[in-house]
mmCIF file of C-alpha atoms in Angstrom:
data_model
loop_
_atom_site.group_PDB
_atom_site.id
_atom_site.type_symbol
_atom_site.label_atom_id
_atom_site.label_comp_id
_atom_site.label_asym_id
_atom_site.label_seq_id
_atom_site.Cartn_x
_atom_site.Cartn_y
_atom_site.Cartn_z
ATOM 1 C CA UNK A 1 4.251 -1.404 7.594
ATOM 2 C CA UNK A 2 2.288 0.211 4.797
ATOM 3 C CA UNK A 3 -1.104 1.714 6.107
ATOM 4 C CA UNK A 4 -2.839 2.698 2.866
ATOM 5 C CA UNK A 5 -6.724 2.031 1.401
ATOM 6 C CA UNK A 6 -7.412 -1.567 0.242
ATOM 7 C CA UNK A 7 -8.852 -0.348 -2.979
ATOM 8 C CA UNK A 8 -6.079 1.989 -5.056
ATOM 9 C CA UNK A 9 -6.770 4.019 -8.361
ATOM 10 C CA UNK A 10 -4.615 2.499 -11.304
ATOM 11 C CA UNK A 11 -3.718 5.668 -13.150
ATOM 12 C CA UNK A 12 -2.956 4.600 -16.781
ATOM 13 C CA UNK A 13 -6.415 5.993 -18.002
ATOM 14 C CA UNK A 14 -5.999 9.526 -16.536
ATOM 15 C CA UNK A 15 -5.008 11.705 -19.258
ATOM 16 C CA UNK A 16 -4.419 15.818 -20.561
ATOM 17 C CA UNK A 17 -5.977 17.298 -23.044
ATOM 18 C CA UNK A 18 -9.379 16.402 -24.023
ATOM 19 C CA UNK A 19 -9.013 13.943 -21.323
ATOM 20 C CA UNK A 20 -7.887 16.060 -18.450
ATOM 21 C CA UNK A 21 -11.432 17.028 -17.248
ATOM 22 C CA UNK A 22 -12.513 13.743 -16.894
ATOM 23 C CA UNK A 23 -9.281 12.300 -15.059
ATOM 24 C CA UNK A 24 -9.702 15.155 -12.331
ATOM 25 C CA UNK A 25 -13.043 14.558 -11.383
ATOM 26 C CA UNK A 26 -11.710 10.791 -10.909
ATOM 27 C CA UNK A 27 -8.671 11.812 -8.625
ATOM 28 C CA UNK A 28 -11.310 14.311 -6.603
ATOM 29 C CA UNK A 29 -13.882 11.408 -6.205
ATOM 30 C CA UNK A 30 -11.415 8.925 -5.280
ATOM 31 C CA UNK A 31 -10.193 11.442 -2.662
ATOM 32 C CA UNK A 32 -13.511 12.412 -1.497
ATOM 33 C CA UNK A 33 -14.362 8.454 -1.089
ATOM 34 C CA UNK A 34 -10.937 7.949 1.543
ATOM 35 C CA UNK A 35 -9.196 6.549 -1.379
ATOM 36 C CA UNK A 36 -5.860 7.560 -0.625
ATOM 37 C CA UNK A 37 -3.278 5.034 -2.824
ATOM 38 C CA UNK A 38 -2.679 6.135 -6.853
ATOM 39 C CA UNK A 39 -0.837 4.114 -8.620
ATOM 40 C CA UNK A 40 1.232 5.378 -11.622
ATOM 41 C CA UNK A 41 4.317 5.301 -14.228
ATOM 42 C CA UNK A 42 6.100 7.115 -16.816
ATOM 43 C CA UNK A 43 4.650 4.386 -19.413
ATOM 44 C CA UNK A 44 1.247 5.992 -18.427
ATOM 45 C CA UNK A 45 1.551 9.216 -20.987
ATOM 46 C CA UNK A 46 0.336 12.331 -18.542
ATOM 47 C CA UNK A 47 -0.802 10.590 -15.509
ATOM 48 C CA UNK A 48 2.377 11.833 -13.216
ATOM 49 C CA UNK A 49 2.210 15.355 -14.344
ATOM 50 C CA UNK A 50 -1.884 14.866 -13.889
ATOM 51 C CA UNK A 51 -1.371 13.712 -10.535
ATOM 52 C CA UNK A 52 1.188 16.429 -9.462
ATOM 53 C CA UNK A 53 -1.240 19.482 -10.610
ATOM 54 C CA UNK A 54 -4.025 18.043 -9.025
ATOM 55 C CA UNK A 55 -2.475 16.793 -5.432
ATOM 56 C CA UNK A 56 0.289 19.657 -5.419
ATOM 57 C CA UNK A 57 2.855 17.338 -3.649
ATOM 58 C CA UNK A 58 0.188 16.662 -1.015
ATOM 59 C CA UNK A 59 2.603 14.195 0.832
ATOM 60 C CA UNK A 60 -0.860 12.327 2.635
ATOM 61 C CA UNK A 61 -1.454 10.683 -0.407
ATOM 62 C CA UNK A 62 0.402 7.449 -0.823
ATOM 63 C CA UNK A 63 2.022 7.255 -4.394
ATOM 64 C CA UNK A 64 3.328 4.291 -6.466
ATOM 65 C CA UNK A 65 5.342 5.078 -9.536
ATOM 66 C CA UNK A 66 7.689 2.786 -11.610
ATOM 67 C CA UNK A 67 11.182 2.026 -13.467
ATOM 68 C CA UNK A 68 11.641 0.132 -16.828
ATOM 69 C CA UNK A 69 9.100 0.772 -19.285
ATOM 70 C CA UNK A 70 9.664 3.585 -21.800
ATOM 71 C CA UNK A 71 6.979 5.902 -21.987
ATOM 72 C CA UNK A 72 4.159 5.970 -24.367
ATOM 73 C CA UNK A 73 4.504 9.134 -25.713
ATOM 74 C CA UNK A 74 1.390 9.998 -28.220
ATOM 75 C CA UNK A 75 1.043 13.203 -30.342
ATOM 76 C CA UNK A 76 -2.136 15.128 -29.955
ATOM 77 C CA UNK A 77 -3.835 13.780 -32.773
ATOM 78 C CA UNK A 78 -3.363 10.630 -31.211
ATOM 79 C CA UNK A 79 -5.194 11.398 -27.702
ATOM 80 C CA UNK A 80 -7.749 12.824 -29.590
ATOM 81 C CA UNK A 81 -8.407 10.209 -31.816
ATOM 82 C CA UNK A 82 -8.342 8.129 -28.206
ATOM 83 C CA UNK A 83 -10.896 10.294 -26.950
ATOM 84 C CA UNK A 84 -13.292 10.647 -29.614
ATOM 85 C CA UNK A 85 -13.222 6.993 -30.342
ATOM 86 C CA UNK A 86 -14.429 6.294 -26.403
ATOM 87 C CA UNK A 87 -16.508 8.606 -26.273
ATOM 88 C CA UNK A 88 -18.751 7.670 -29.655
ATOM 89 C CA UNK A 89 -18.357 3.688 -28.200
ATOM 90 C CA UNK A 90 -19.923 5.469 -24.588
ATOM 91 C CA UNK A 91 -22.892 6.837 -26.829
ATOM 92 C CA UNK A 92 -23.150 3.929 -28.681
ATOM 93 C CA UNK A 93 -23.656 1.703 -25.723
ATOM 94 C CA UNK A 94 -25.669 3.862 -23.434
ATOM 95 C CA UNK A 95 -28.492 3.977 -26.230
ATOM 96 C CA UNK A 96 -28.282 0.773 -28.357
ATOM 97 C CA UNK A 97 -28.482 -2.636 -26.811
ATOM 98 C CA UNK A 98 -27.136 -4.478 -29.540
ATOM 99 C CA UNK A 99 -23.946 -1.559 -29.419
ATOM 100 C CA UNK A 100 -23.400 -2.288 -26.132
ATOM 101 C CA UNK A 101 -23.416 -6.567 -26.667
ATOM 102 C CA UNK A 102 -21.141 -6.583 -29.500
ATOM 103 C CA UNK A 103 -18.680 -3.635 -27.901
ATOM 104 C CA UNK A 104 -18.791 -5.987 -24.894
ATOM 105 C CA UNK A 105 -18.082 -9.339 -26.470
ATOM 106 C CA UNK A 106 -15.217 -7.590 -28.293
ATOM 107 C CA UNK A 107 -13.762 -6.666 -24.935
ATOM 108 C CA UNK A 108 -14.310 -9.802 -23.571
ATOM 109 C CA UNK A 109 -12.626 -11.566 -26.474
ATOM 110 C CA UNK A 110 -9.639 -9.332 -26.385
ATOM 111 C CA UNK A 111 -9.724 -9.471 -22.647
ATOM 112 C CA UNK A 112 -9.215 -13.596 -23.182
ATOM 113 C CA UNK A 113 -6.656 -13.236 -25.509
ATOM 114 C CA UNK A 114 -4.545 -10.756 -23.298
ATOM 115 C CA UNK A 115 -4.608 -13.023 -20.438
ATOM 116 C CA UNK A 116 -3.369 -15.792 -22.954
ATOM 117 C CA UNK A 117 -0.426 -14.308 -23.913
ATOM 118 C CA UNK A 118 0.710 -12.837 -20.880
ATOM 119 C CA UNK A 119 0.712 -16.604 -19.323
ATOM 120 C CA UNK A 120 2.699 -17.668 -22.550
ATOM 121 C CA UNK A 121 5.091 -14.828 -22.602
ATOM 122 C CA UNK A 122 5.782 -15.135 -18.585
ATOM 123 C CA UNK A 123 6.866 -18.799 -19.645
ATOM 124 C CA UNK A 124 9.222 -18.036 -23.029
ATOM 125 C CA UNK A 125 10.535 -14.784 -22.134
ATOM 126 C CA UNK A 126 14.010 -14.864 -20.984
ATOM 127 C CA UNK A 127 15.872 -12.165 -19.569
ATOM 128 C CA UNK A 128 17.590 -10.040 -21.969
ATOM 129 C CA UNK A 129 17.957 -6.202 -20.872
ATOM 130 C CA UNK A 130 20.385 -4.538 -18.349
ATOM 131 C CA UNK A 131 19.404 -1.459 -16.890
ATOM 132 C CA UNK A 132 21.499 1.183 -14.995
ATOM 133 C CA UNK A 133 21.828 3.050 -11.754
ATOM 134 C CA UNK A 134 21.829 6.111 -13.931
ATOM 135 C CA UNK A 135 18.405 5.402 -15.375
ATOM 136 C CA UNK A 136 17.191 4.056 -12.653
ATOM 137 C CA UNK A 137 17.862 7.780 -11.228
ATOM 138 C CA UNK A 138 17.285 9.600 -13.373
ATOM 139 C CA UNK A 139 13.728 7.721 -14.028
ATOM 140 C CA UNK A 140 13.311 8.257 -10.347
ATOM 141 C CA UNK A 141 14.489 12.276 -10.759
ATOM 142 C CA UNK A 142 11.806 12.641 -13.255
ATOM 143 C CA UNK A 143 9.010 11.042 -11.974
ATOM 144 C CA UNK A 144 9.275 13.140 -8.498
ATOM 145 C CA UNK A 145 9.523 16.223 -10.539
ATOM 146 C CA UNK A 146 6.208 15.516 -12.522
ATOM 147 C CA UNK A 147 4.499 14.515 -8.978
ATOM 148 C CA UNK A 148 5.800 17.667 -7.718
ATOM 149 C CA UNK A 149 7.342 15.706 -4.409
ATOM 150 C CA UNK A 150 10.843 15.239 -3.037
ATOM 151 C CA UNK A 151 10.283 11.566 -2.325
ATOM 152 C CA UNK A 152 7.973 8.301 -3.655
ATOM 153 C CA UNK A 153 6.129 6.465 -1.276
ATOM 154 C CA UNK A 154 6.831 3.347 -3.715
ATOM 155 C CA UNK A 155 9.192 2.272 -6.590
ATOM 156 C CA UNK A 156 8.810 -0.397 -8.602
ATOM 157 C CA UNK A 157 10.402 -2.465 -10.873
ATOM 158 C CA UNK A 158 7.685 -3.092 -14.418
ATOM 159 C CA UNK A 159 8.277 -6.463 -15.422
ATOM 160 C CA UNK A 160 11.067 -7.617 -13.749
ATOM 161 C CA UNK A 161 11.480 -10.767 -15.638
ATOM 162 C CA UNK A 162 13.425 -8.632 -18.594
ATOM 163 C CA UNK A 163 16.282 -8.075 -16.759
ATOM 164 C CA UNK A 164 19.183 -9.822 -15.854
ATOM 165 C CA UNK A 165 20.666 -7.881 -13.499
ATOM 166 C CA UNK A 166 17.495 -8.031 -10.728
ATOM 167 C CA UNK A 167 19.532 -8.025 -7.678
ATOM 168 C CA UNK A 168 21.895 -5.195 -8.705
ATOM 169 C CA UNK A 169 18.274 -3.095 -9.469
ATOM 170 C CA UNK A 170 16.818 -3.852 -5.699
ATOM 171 C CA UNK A 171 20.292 -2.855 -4.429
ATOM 172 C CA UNK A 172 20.134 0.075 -5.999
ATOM 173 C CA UNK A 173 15.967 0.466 -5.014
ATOM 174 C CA UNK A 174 17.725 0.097 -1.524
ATOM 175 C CA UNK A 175 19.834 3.010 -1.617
ATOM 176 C CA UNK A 176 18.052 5.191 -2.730
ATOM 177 C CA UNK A 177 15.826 4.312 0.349
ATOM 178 C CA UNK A 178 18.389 4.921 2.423
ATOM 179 C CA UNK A 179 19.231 8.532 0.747
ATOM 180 C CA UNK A 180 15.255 9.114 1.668
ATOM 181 C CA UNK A 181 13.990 9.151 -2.002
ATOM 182 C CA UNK A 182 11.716 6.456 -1.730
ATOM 183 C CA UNK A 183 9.641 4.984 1.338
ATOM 184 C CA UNK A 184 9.614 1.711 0.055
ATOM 185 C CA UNK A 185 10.178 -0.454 -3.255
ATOM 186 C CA UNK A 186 9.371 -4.101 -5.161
ATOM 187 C CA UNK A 187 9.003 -5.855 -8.323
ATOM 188 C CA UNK A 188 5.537 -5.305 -10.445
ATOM 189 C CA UNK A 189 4.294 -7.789 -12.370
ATOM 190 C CA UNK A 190 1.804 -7.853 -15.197
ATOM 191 C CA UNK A 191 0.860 -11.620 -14.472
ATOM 192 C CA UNK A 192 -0.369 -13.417 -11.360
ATOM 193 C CA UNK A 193 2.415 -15.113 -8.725
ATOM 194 C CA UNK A 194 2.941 -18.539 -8.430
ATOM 195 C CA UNK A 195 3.672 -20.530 -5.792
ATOM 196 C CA UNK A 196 7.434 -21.171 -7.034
ATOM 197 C CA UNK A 197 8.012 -17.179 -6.762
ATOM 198 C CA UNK A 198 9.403 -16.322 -3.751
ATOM 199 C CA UNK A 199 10.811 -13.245 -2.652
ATOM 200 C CA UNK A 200 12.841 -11.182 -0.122
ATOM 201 C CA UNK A 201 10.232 -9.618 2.696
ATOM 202 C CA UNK A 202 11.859 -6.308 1.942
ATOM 203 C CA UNK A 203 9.998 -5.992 -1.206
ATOM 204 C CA UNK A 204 6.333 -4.941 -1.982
ATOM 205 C CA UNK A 205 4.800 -7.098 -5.114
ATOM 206 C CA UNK A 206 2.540 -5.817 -7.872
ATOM 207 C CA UNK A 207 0.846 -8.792 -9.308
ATOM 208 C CA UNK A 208 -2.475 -9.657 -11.441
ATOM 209 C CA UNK A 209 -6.020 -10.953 -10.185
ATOM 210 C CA UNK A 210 -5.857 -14.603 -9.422
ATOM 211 C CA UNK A 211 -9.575 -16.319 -9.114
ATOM 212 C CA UNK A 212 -8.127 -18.351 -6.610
ATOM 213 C CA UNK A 213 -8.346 -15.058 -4.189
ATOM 214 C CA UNK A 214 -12.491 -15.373 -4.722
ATOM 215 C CA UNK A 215 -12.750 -18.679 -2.542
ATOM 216 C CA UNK A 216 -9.486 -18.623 -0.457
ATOM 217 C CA UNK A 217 -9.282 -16.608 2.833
ATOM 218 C CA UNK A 218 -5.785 -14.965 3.197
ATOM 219 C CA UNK A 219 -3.631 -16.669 5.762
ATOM 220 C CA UNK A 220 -0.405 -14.769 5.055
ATOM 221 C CA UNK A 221 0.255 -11.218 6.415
ATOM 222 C CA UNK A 222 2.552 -10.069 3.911
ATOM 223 C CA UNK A 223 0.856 -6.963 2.179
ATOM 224 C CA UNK A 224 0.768 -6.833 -1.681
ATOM 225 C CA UNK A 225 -1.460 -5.131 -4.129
ATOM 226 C CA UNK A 226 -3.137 -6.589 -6.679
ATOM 227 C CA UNK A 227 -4.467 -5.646 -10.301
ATOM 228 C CA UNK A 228 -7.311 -7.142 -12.799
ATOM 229 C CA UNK A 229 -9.990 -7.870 -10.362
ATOM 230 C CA UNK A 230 -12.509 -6.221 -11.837
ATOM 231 C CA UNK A 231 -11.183 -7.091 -15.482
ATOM 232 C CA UNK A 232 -12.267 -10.741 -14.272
ATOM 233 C CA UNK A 233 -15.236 -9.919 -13.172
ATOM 234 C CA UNK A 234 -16.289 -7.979 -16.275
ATOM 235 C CA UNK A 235 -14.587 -10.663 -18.936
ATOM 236 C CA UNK A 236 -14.282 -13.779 -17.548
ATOM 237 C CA UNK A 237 -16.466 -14.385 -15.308
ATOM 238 C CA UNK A 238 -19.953 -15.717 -16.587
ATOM 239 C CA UNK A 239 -23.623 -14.840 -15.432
ATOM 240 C CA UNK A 240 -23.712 -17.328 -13.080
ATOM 241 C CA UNK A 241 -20.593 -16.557 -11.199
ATOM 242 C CA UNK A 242 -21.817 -12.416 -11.579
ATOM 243 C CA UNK A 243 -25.562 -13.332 -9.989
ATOM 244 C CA UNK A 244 -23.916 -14.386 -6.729
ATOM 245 C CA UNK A 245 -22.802 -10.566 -6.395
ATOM 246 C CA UNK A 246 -24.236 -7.368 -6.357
ATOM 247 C CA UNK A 247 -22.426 -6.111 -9.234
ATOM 248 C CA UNK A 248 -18.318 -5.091 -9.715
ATOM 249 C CA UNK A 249 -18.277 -3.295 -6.228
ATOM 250 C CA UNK A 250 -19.649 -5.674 -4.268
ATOM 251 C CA UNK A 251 -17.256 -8.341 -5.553
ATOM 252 C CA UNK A 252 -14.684 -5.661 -5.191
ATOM 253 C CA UNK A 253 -15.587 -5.139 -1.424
ATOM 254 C CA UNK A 254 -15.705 -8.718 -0.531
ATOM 255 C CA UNK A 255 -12.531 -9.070 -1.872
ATOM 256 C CA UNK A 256 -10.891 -7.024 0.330
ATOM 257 C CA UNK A 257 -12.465 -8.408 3.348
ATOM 258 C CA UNK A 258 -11.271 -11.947 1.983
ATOM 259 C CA UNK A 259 -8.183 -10.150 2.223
ATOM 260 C CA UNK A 260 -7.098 -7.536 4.584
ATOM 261 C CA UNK A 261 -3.349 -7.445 3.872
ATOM 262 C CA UNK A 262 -3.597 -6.267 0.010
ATOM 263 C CA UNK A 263 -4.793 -3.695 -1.992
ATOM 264 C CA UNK A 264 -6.560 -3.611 -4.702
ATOM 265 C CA UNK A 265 -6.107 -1.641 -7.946
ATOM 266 C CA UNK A 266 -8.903 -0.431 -10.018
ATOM 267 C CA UNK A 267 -8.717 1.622 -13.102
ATOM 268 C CA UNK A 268 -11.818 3.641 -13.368
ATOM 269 C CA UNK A 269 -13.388 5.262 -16.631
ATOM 270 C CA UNK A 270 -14.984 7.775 -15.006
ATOM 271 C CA UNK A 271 -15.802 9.212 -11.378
ATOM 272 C CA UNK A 272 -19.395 7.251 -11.343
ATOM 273 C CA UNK A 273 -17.397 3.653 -11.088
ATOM 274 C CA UNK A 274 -16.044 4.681 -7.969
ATOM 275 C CA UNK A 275 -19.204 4.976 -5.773
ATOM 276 C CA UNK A 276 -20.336 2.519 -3.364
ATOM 277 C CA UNK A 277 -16.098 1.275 -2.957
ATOM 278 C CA UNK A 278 -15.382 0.632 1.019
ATOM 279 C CA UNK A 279 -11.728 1.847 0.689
#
């Protein structure tokens, strides 16, 4: 059985450099709030080796990390150009109404669009890659050396549906349970599950927000974690639906008592989005 917070920190915002100021004061507050899950890859840039100097292999923490996405590896002129380009929007829409509209409907717009083709590519793509014990290792070898830890308290597979060889990958994820480098391992999606997926108890799923999980109480006891809540309650949910909620925590909170047996992730911008969350 997992025991870990209901609401988890999504870690592909933290970032060095100009950035790395910023994504401590996140880890600290999420920390000082019982927040105890992170969530993280090597497709996330810096986040690992963030999370490694910050929690110095502080095994209490519960840690997610993943195999099968290369990693997004940006020059310097690249994060800053990242940086300075959020941070003039931040000014921009903290002073200017009419900033802060348009900057939202673009994000909303985009947000749509997204969710659009992730539901058509979940339904063309076909499997197509193989990938190898080796990697899978040495992925695995990497990631625990950034993290500064001699095991991972979760490995999963991103995006699944791109390999063909599936079952060879979770009996390799099983292994290297049994060898003690990982607690416990699963498949993590970038779309919502359907009813048609069905999967082996042994593994732990990473799937999107569905907005059936506003008005259905959880029944099942299987534990899972969940991402893009608050993405739908920022971009596609409208005023009406918002009004019945004391902003994105409150729907965040109720969400977890709708249901106790996942977690949810959350990727903050900063350490001020994470007050008021009952982890």
């Amino acid at each position: 059985m997992i025991s870990i917070s209901r609401i988890g920190i999504g870690c592909h915002k933290l970032q060095g450099g100009f950035e790395k100021k910023r994504s401590y004061n996140i880890i600290r507050a999420a920390l000082d709030n019982n927040i105890n899950y992170f969530d993280t890859a090597p497709r996330y840039g810096d986040s690992e080796e963030l999370l490694g100097e910050f929690l110095k292999g502080n095994s209490e923490v519960f840690i997610s990390s993943k195999v099968g996405l290369s990693r997004l590896n940006h020059s310097k002129l690249q994060k800053f150009q990242s940086y300075f380009k959020r941070e003039v929007k931040l000014v921009l829409k903290n002073n200017f109404k009419f900033a802060k509209r348009f900057l939202d409907n673009k994000l909303q717009v985009r947000y749509q669009e997204n969710i659009k083709k992730l539901n058509l590519s979940s339904n063309l793509n076909k499997p197509c890659l193989i990938l190898r014990e080796n990697d899978i290792r040495a992925s695995l070898t990497s990631s625990l050396q950034n993290l500064k830890r001699n095991h991972l308290d979760l490995f999963f597979l991103h995006e699944p549906e791109q390999y063909l060889n599936v079952e060879e990958i979770i009996d390799i994820f099983a292994n290297l349970k049994n060898e003690g480098l990982i607690r416990f391992y699963g498949l993590g999606f970038h779309r919502s599950l359907k009813d048609t997926d069905l999967f082996d108890e042994s593994l732990v799923n990473l799937s999107m927000f569905n907005e059936d999980m506003i008005s259905i109480n959880e029944n099942s006891s299987s534990f899972s974690i969940i991402h893009g809540a608050m993405g739908h309650y920022k971009y596609a949910m409208d005023q009406i639906e918002k009004n019945k909620y004391d902003g994105p925590i409150d729907f965040l909170n109720k969400l977890t008592e709708l249901h106790p047996s996942k977690t949810f992730l959350i990727a903050p911008s900063n350490n001020h989005q994470i007050l008021g969350i009952k982890p």
